[in-house]
XYZ file of C-alpha atoms in Angstrom:
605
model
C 128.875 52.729 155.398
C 128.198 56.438 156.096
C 124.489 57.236 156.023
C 122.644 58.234 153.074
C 121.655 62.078 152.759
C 121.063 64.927 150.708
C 122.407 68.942 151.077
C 119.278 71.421 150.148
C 121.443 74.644 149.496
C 120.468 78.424 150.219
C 123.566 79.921 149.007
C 125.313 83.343 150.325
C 125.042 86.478 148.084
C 128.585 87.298 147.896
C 130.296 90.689 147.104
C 132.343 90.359 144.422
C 132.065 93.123 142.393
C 136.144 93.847 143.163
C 136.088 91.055 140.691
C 134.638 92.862 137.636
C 137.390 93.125 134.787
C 139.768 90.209 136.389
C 137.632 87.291 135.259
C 138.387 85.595 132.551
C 136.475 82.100 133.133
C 134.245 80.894 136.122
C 137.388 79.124 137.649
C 139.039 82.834 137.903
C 136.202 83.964 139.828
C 135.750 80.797 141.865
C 139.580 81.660 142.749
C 138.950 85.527 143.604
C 135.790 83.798 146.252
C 138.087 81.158 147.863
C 141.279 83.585 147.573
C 143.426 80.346 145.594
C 144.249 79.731 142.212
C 141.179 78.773 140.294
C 143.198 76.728 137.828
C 144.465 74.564 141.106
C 140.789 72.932 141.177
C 141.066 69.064 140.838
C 139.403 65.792 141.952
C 141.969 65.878 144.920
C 141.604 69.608 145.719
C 138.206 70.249 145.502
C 136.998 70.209 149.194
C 138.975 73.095 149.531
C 137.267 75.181 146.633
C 134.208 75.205 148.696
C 136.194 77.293 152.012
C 134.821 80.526 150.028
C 136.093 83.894 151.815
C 133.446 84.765 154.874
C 134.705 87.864 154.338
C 132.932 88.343 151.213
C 129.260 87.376 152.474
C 126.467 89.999 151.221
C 124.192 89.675 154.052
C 120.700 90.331 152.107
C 117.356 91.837 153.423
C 116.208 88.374 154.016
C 118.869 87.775 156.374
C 118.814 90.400 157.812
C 114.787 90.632 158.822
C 116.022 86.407 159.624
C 113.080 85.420 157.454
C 114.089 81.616 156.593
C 113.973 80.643 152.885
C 111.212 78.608 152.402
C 112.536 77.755 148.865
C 114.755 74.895 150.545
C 112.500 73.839 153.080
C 110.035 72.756 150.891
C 112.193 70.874 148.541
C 113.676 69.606 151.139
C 110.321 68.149 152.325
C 109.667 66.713 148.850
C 112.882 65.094 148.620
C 111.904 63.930 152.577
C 108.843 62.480 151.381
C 110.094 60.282 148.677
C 113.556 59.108 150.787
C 111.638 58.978 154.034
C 115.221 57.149 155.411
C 117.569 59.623 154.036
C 118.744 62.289 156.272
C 118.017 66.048 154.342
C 120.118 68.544 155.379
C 119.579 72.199 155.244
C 122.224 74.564 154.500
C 123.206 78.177 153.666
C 127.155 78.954 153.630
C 127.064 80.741 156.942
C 125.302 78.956 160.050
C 126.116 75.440 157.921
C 128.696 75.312 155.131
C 128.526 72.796 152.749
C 131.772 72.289 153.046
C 131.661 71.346 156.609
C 128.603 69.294 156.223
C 130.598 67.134 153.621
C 133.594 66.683 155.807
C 131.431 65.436 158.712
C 128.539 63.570 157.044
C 130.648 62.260 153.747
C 130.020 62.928 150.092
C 125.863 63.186 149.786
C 123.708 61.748 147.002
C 123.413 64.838 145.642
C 123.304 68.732 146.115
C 120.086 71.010 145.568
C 120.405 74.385 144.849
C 118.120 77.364 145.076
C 119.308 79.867 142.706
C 117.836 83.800 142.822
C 119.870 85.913 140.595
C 121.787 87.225 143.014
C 123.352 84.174 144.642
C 123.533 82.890 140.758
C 127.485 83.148 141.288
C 127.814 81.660 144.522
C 125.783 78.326 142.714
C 128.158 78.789 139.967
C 131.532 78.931 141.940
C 129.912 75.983 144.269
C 128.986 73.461 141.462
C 132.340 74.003 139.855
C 134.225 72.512 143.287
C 131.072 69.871 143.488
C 131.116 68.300 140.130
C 135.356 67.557 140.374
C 133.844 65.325 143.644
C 131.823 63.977 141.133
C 128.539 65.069 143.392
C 125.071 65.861 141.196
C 123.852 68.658 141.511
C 120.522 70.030 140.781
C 119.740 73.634 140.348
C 116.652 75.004 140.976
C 114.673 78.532 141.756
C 114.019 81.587 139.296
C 117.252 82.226 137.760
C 117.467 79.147 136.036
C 114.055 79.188 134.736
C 114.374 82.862 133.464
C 118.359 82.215 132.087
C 118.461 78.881 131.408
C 121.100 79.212 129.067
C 123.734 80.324 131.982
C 123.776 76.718 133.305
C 125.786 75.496 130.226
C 127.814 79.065 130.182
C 128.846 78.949 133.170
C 128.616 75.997 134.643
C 128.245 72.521 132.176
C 130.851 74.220 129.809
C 134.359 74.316 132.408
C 133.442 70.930 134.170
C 134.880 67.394 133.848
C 131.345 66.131 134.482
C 128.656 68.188 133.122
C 126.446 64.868 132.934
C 126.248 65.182 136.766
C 124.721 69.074 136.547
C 120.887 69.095 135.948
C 118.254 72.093 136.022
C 114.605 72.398 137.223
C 112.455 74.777 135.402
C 109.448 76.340 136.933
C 108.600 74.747 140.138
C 110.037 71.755 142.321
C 106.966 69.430 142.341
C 106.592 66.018 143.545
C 106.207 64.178 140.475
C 110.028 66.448 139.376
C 111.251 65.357 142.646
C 110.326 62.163 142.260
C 111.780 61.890 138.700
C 115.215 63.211 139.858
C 115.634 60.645 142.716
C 115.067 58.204 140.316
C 117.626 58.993 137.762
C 119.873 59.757 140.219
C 119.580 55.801 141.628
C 119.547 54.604 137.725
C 122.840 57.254 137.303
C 120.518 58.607 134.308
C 120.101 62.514 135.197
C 119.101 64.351 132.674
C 120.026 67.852 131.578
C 116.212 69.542 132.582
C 112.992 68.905 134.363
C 110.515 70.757 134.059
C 107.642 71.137 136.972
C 104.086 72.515 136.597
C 102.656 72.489 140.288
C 104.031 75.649 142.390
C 102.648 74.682 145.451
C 100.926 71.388 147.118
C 99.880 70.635 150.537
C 101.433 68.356 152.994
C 105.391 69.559 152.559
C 105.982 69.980 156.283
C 106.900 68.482 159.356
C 109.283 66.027 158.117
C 111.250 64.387 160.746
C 114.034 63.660 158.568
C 114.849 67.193 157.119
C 117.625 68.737 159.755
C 116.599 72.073 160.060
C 119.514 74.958 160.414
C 119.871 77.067 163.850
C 117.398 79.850 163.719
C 118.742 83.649 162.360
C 118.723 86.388 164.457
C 117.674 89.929 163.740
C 121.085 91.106 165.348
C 120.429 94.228 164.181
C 117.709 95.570 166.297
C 120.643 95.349 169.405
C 120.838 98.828 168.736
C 117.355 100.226 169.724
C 117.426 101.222 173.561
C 116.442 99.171 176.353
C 114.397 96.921 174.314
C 116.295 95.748 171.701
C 118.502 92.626 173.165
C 114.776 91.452 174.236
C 113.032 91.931 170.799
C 116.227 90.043 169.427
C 115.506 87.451 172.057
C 112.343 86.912 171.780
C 111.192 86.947 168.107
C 111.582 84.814 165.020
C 109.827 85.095 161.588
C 108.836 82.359 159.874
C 107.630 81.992 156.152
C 104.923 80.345 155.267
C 103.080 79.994 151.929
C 99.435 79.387 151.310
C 99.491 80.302 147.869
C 102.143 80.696 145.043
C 102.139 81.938 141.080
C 101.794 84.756 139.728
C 98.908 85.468 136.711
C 100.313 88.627 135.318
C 103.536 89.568 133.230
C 104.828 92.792 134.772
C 108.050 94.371 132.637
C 110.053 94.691 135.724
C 109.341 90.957 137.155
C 111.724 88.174 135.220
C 109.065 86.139 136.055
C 107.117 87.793 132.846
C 109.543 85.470 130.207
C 108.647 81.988 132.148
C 105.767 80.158 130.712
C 101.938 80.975 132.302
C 102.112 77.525 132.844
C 105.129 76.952 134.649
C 104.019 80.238 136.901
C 100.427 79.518 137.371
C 98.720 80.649 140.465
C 98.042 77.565 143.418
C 96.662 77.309 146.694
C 97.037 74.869 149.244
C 94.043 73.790 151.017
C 93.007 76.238 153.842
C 92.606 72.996 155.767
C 96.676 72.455 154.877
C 97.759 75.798 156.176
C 96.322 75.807 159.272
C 97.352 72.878 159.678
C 100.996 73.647 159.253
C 100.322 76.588 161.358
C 99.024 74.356 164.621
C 102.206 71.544 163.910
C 104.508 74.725 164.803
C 102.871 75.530 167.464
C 102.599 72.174 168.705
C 104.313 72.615 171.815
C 102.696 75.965 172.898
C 102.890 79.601 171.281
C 105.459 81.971 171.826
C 106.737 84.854 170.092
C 109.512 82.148 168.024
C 106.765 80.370 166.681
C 103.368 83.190 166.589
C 104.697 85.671 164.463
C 104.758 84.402 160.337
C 105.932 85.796 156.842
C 103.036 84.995 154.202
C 104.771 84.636 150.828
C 102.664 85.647 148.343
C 103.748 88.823 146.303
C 100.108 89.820 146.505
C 98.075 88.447 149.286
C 94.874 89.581 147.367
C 95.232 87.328 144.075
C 93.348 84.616 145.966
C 90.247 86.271 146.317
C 87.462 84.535 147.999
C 90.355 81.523 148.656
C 92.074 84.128 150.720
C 88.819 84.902 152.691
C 88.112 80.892 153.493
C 91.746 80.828 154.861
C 90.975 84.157 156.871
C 87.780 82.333 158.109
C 89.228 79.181 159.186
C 91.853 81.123 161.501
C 89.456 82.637 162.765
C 87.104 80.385 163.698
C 90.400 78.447 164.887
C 91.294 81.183 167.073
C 94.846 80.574 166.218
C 97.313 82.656 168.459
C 99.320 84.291 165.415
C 100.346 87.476 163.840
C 101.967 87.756 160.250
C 103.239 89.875 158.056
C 101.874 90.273 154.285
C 102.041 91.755 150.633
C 99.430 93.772 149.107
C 98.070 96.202 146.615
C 97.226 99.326 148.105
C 93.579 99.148 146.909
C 92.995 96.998 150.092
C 91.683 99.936 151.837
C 89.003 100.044 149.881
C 87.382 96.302 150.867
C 86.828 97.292 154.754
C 85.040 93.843 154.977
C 88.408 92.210 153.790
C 90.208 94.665 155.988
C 88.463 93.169 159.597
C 88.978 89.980 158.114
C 92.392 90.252 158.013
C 92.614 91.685 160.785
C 91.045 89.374 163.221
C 92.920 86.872 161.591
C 96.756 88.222 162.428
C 97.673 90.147 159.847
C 99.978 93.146 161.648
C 101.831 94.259 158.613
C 101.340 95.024 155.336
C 104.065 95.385 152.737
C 102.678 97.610 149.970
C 104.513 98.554 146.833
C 103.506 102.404 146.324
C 107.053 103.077 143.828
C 106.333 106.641 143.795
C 104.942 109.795 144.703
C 104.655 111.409 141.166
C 101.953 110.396 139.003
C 103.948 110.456 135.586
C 105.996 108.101 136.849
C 103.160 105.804 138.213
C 102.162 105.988 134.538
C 105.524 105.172 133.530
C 105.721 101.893 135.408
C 102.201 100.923 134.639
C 100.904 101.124 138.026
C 97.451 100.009 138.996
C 96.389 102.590 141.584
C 96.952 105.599 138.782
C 93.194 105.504 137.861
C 91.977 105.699 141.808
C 94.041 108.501 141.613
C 93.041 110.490 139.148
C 89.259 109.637 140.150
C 90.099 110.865 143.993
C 90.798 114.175 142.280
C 93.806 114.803 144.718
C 97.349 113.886 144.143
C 99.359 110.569 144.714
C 100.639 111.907 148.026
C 97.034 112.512 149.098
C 96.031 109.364 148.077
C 98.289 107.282 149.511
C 98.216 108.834 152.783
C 94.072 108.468 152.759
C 94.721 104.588 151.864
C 97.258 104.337 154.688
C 95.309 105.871 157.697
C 92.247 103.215 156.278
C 94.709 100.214 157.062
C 96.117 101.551 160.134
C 93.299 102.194 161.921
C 92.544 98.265 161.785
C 95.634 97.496 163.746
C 97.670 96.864 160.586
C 100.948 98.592 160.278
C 102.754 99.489 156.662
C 106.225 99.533 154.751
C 106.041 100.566 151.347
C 108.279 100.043 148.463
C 109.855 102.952 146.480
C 111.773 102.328 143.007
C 114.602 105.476 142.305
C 115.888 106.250 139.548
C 112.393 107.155 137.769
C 112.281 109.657 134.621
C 110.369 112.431 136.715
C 112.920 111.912 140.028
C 114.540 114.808 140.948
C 118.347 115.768 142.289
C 118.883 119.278 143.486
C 121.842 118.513 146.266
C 122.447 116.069 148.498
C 119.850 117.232 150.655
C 116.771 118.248 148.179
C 115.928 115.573 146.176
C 113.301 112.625 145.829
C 114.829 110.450 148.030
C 114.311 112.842 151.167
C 110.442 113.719 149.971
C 109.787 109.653 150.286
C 111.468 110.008 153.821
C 109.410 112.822 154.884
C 106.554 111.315 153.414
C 107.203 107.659 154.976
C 107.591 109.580 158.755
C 104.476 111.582 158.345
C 102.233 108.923 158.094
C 104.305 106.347 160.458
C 105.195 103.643 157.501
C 108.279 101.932 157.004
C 110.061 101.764 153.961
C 111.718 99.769 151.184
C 113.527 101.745 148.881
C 115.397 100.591 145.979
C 117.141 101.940 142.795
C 115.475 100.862 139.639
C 116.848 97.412 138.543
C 116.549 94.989 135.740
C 116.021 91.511 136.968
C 117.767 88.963 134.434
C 114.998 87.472 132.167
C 112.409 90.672 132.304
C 111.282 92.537 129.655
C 113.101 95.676 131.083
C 116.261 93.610 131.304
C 116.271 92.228 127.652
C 115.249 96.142 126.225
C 118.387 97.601 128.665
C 120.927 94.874 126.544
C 119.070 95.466 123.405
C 119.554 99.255 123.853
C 123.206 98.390 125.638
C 122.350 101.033 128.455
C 123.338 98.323 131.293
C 126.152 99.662 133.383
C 127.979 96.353 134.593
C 128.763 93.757 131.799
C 126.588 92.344 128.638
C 124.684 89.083 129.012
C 126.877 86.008 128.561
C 130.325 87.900 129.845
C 131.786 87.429 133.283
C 131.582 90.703 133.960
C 127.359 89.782 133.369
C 127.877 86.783 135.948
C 129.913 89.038 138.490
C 126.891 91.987 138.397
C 123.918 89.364 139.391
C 125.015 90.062 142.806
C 123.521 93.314 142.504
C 119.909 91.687 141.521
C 119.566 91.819 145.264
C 117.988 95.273 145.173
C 120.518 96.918 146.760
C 122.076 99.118 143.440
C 120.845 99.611 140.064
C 122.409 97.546 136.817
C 120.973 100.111 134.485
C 122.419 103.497 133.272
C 119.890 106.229 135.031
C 117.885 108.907 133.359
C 119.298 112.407 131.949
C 117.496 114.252 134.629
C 119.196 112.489 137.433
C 122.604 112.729 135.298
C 123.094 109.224 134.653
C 124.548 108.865 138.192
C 124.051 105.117 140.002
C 125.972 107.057 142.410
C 123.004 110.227 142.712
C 120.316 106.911 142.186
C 122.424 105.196 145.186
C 122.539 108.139 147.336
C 118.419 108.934 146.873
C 117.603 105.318 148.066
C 119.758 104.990 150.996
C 118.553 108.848 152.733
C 115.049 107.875 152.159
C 116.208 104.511 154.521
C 118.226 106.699 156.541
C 115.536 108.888 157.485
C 112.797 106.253 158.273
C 114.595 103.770 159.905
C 116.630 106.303 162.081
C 116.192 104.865 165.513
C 113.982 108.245 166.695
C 111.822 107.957 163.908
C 111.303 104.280 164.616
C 110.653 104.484 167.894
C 107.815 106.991 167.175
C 106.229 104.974 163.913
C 106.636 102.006 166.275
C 104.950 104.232 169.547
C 101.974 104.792 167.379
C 101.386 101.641 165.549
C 101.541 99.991 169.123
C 98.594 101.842 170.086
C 96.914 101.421 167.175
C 97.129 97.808 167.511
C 95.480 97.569 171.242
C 92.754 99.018 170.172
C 92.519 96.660 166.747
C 93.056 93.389 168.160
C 93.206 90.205 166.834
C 90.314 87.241 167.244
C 92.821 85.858 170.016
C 93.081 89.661 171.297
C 89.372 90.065 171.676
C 88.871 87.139 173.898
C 92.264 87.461 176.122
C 93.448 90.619 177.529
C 97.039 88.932 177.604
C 96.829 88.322 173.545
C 95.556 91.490 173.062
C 98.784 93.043 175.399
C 100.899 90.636 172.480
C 99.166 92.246 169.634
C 100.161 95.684 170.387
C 103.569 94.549 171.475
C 104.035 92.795 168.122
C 102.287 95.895 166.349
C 104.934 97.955 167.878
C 108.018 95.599 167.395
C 107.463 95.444 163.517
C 108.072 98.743 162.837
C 111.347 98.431 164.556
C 111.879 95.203 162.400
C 111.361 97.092 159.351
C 113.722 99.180 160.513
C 116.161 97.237 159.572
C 116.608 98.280 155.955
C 118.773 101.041 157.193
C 121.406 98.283 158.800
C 120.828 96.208 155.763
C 122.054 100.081 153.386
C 124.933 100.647 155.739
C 126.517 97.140 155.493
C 125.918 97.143 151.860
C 127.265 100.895 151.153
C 130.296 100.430 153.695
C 133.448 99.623 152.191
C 135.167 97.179 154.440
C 139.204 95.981 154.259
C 138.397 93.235 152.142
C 136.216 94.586 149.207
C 134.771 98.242 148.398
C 131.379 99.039 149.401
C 128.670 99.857 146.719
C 129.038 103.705 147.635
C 132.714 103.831 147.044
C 133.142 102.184 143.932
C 130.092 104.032 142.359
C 131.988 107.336 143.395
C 135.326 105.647 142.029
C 133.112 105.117 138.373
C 131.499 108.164 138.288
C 132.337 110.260 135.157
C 130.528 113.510 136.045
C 133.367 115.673 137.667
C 130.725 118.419 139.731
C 128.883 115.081 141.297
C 132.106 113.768 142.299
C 133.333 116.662 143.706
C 129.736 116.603 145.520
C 129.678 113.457 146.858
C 133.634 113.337 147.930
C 133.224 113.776 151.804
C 129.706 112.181 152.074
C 131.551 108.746 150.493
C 134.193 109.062 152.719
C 131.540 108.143 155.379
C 130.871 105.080 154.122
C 134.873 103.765 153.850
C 135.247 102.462 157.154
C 138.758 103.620 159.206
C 141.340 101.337 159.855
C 141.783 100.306 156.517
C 145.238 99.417 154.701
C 144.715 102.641 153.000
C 143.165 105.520 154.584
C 140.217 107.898 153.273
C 141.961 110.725 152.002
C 143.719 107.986 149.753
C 140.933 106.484 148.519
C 138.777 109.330 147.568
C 141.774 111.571 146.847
């Protein structure tokens, strides 16, 4: 009798945006993924609906920085800890399929699925082929709490066996886990759970979860000399002391989930670092030192966050790690060493523009520091930046385009190239992205009220196809008059402000000077070891090069291939305005790679 186990599934964005118009029903699009006849899916067939086309993988920012979803891990550790003899396998379409897991281990007890927006289809198209096996499958993560109602659309309403599909809302806690395992033995799953408890210590070091071989970050191969041995040598791990979110941002689909399904939790400081020393059990190295700490704010804990910062340090722990906060964190200098001497080496900070109307616009916090410092946002932001760097800590910064005060001259002077300019000058990274509504926000539900979305209205396939685009990597709302309501002009802004940062040059010299900056701000382990301090500067000079990434990430995105258009071609093929078209012809044909079927002159003819 094969051996009792469970799949914990990451699934693939995929592009399938070639798909928009040609759907009819979930099976069509579950047929344009696997390239069959969706109508061909049947209790004897069904193995082969999950071979989707490799072709068609969207590798996402996640992937591509080889950050590890924690999402799965730590369900998969709950399930773990209630079936401590079932196998629990991890698995993300690409290093394991589920389809080859299922043809070498059997049929499992039952399927979990982490659904973001974005990989919403992929779950779709997946649960379709599962439930004619007659395999449960639970669906989990934020799309699901923010849209429940696309579980039955989608999914319960073209399946032989909707009993078998069930839903957690809000988070994946032991006492939901606990419940589902149970039905599932009684054959009594029910349609929802819902879970209260974000985050809870102990869901680690399981020795019965299978963990997947690690990712890569392939794409820093291309930075001289050093770049095979950064690829070599690093890995990022997540880790999460603390999880929830208090406030209800319009942007965030997080703002239309309960407070209490969201609310903010910490783990023990005691459970982190303990977590922290298991993976480093067998000695530190750069695959197991350097650490992704999830929060979207790092600075919502408070004094929590500075007992955590404490016990590292007094721990000495050999680590560096990466981190989100508000920009204000220049202004606590105390919390600044802290973090510091506790190995924090990067800081992501969401800045979303340079123009103070449009801080206004998007309700930004930092728009009364501003306006107190007397100077402009530029000004500011730069002051705030040199107070973090000079502890050692380098920066990326988010930028949203596509704003009502953005501006497009030409293809050369416009907002996108004053964030690039501005991102080099002060040796930051960036994350630029055009402005997007995330299904379940307030933004999204006031872009379908006022029909200004550009790809398909809730509850049509066209809707289902376009989540692959909640990925950050285009908008799904019509832009402002003053940018012409161009995607293609919003597209264009986002990827030169990449461009320009994460050229190699330009990283090299962000990466030059944050290395220095770094030796002489080390670490608690830095200050005591002339080798860890040597590590420090060497990390503080590898993440800017990480960062750099984004611009990889754009060009595999924007690049059409010979399987399916790139975003930048098929927002020149829908553009309406005739002078941007005429604009943008030869700078698309850049992005249609050669070889192709059909060659550039014919496709932007």
């Amino acid at each position: 009798m094969p051996e009792a186990y469970f799949i914990v599934y990451n699934p693939m964005t995929v592009n399938v945006m070639d798909a928009l118009g040609t759907c009819d029903t979930p099976l069509d699009l579950l047929g344009f993924l696997t390239r069959r006849d969706g109508r061909d899916l049947s209790e004897s067939t069904w193995l082969d609906f999950l071979d989707f086309d490799p072709a068609l993988d969207k590798r996402g920012m996640v992937e591509t920085f080889a950050i590890e979803s924690y999402a799965i891990s730590y369900i998969a550790h709950q399930i773990a800890a209630h079936r401590p003899h079932a196998k629990v396998l991890l698995v993300d379409g690409v290093r394991r399929t589920v389809q080859e897991t299922i043809r070498a281990h059997g049929k499992p007890e039952a399927v979990f699925i982490s659904a973001m927006s974005s990989n919403f289809p992929t779950t779709v198209c997946t649960t379709l082929a599962l439930n004619h096996g007659k395999i449960p499958v639970i669906i989990g993560g934020i799309h699901v709490s923010t849209s429940p109602g696309d579980s039955d659309l989608f999914i319960r309403n073209h399946v032989p066996y909707p009993e078998l599909v069930s839903e957690v809302r809000g988070s994946g806690d032991s006492d939901v886990i606990g419940r589902v395992l149970r039905d599932l033995g009684n054959k009594s799953l029910k349609r929802v759970y819902t879970g209260l408890t974000v985050i809870e210590d102990g869901k680690w070091g399981a020795s019965n979860v299978e963990e997947m071989p690690p990712l890569q970050l392939s794409f820093l191969k291309r930075i001289p000399l050093i770049g095979n041995l950064v690829v070599q040598a690093i890995r990022i791990q997540p880790i999460a002391p603390f999880l929830g979110c208090p406030h209800s941002c319009s942007f965030c689909s997080i703002s239309t989930v309960p407070k209490a399904l969201r609310r903010f939790t910490m783990r023990s400081p005691e459970d982190v670092v303990a977590e922290l020393e298991h993976l480093q059990k067998d000695g530190v190295t750069l695959k197991n030192r350097l650490f992704f700490f999830l929060p979207d704010n790092i600075l919502l804990a408070g004094k929590k966050l500075e007992e955590l910062l404490d016990l590292i340090i007094e721990k000495r722990l050999k680590i560096n790690y990466i981190a989100q906060a508000s920009v204000d964190v220049a202004d606590d200098e105390r919390l600044l060493k802290k973090l510091r001497l506790s190995g924090c080496s990067h800081l992501f900070i969401g800045f979303e523009s340079l123009n103070l109307k449009d801080l206004k616009h998007v309700g930004k916090k930092s728009v009364k520091a501003i306006e107190k410092s007397g100077g402009s946002a530029p000004d500011y932001y730069a002051s705030q930046i040199r107070k973090i760097q000079r502890h050692g800590m380098a920066i990326h910064g988010s930028f949203i385009l596509g704003l009502p005060n953005d501006r497009f001259n030409n293809l050369s002077d416009n907002t996108g190239h004053d964030y690039g300019r501005f991102c080099t000058s002060n040796h930051i990274g960036i994350q630029a992205t055009p402005l997007s509504d995330l299904p379940g926000s307030q933004d999204f539900i006031t872009t379908h009220n006022e029909g200004t979305w550009l790809f398909g209205e809730q509850g049509t396939m066209d809707y289902l196809i376009s989540l692959v685009t909640c990925d950050l990597s285009e908008g799904n709302r019509i832009p402002p008059a003053n940018l012409s309501q161009s995607p293609l002009v919003v597209l264009h802004m986002a990827y030169e402000a990449i461009n320009r940062v994460g050229w190699t040059v330009n990283a090299l010299k962000s990466a030059s000077f944050m290395g220095v900056k770094g030796f002489f701000a080390p670490t608690i382990s830095g200050r005591h070891s002339f080798k860890e301090r040597i590590i420090d500067a060497f990390v503080a000079f590898a993440v800017p090069l990480i960062v750099s990434q984004y611009r990889d990430h754009a060009i595999k995105v924007l690049s059409s291939t010979e399987d399916a258009r790139g975003s930048m071609e098929r927002l020149w093929e829908m553009e309406t305005d005739p002078d941007i078209k005429s604009m943008f012809k030869r700078y698309v044909e850049a992005f249609i790679a050669s070889g192709k079927h059909r060659s550039a002159k014919d496709r932007v003819g």
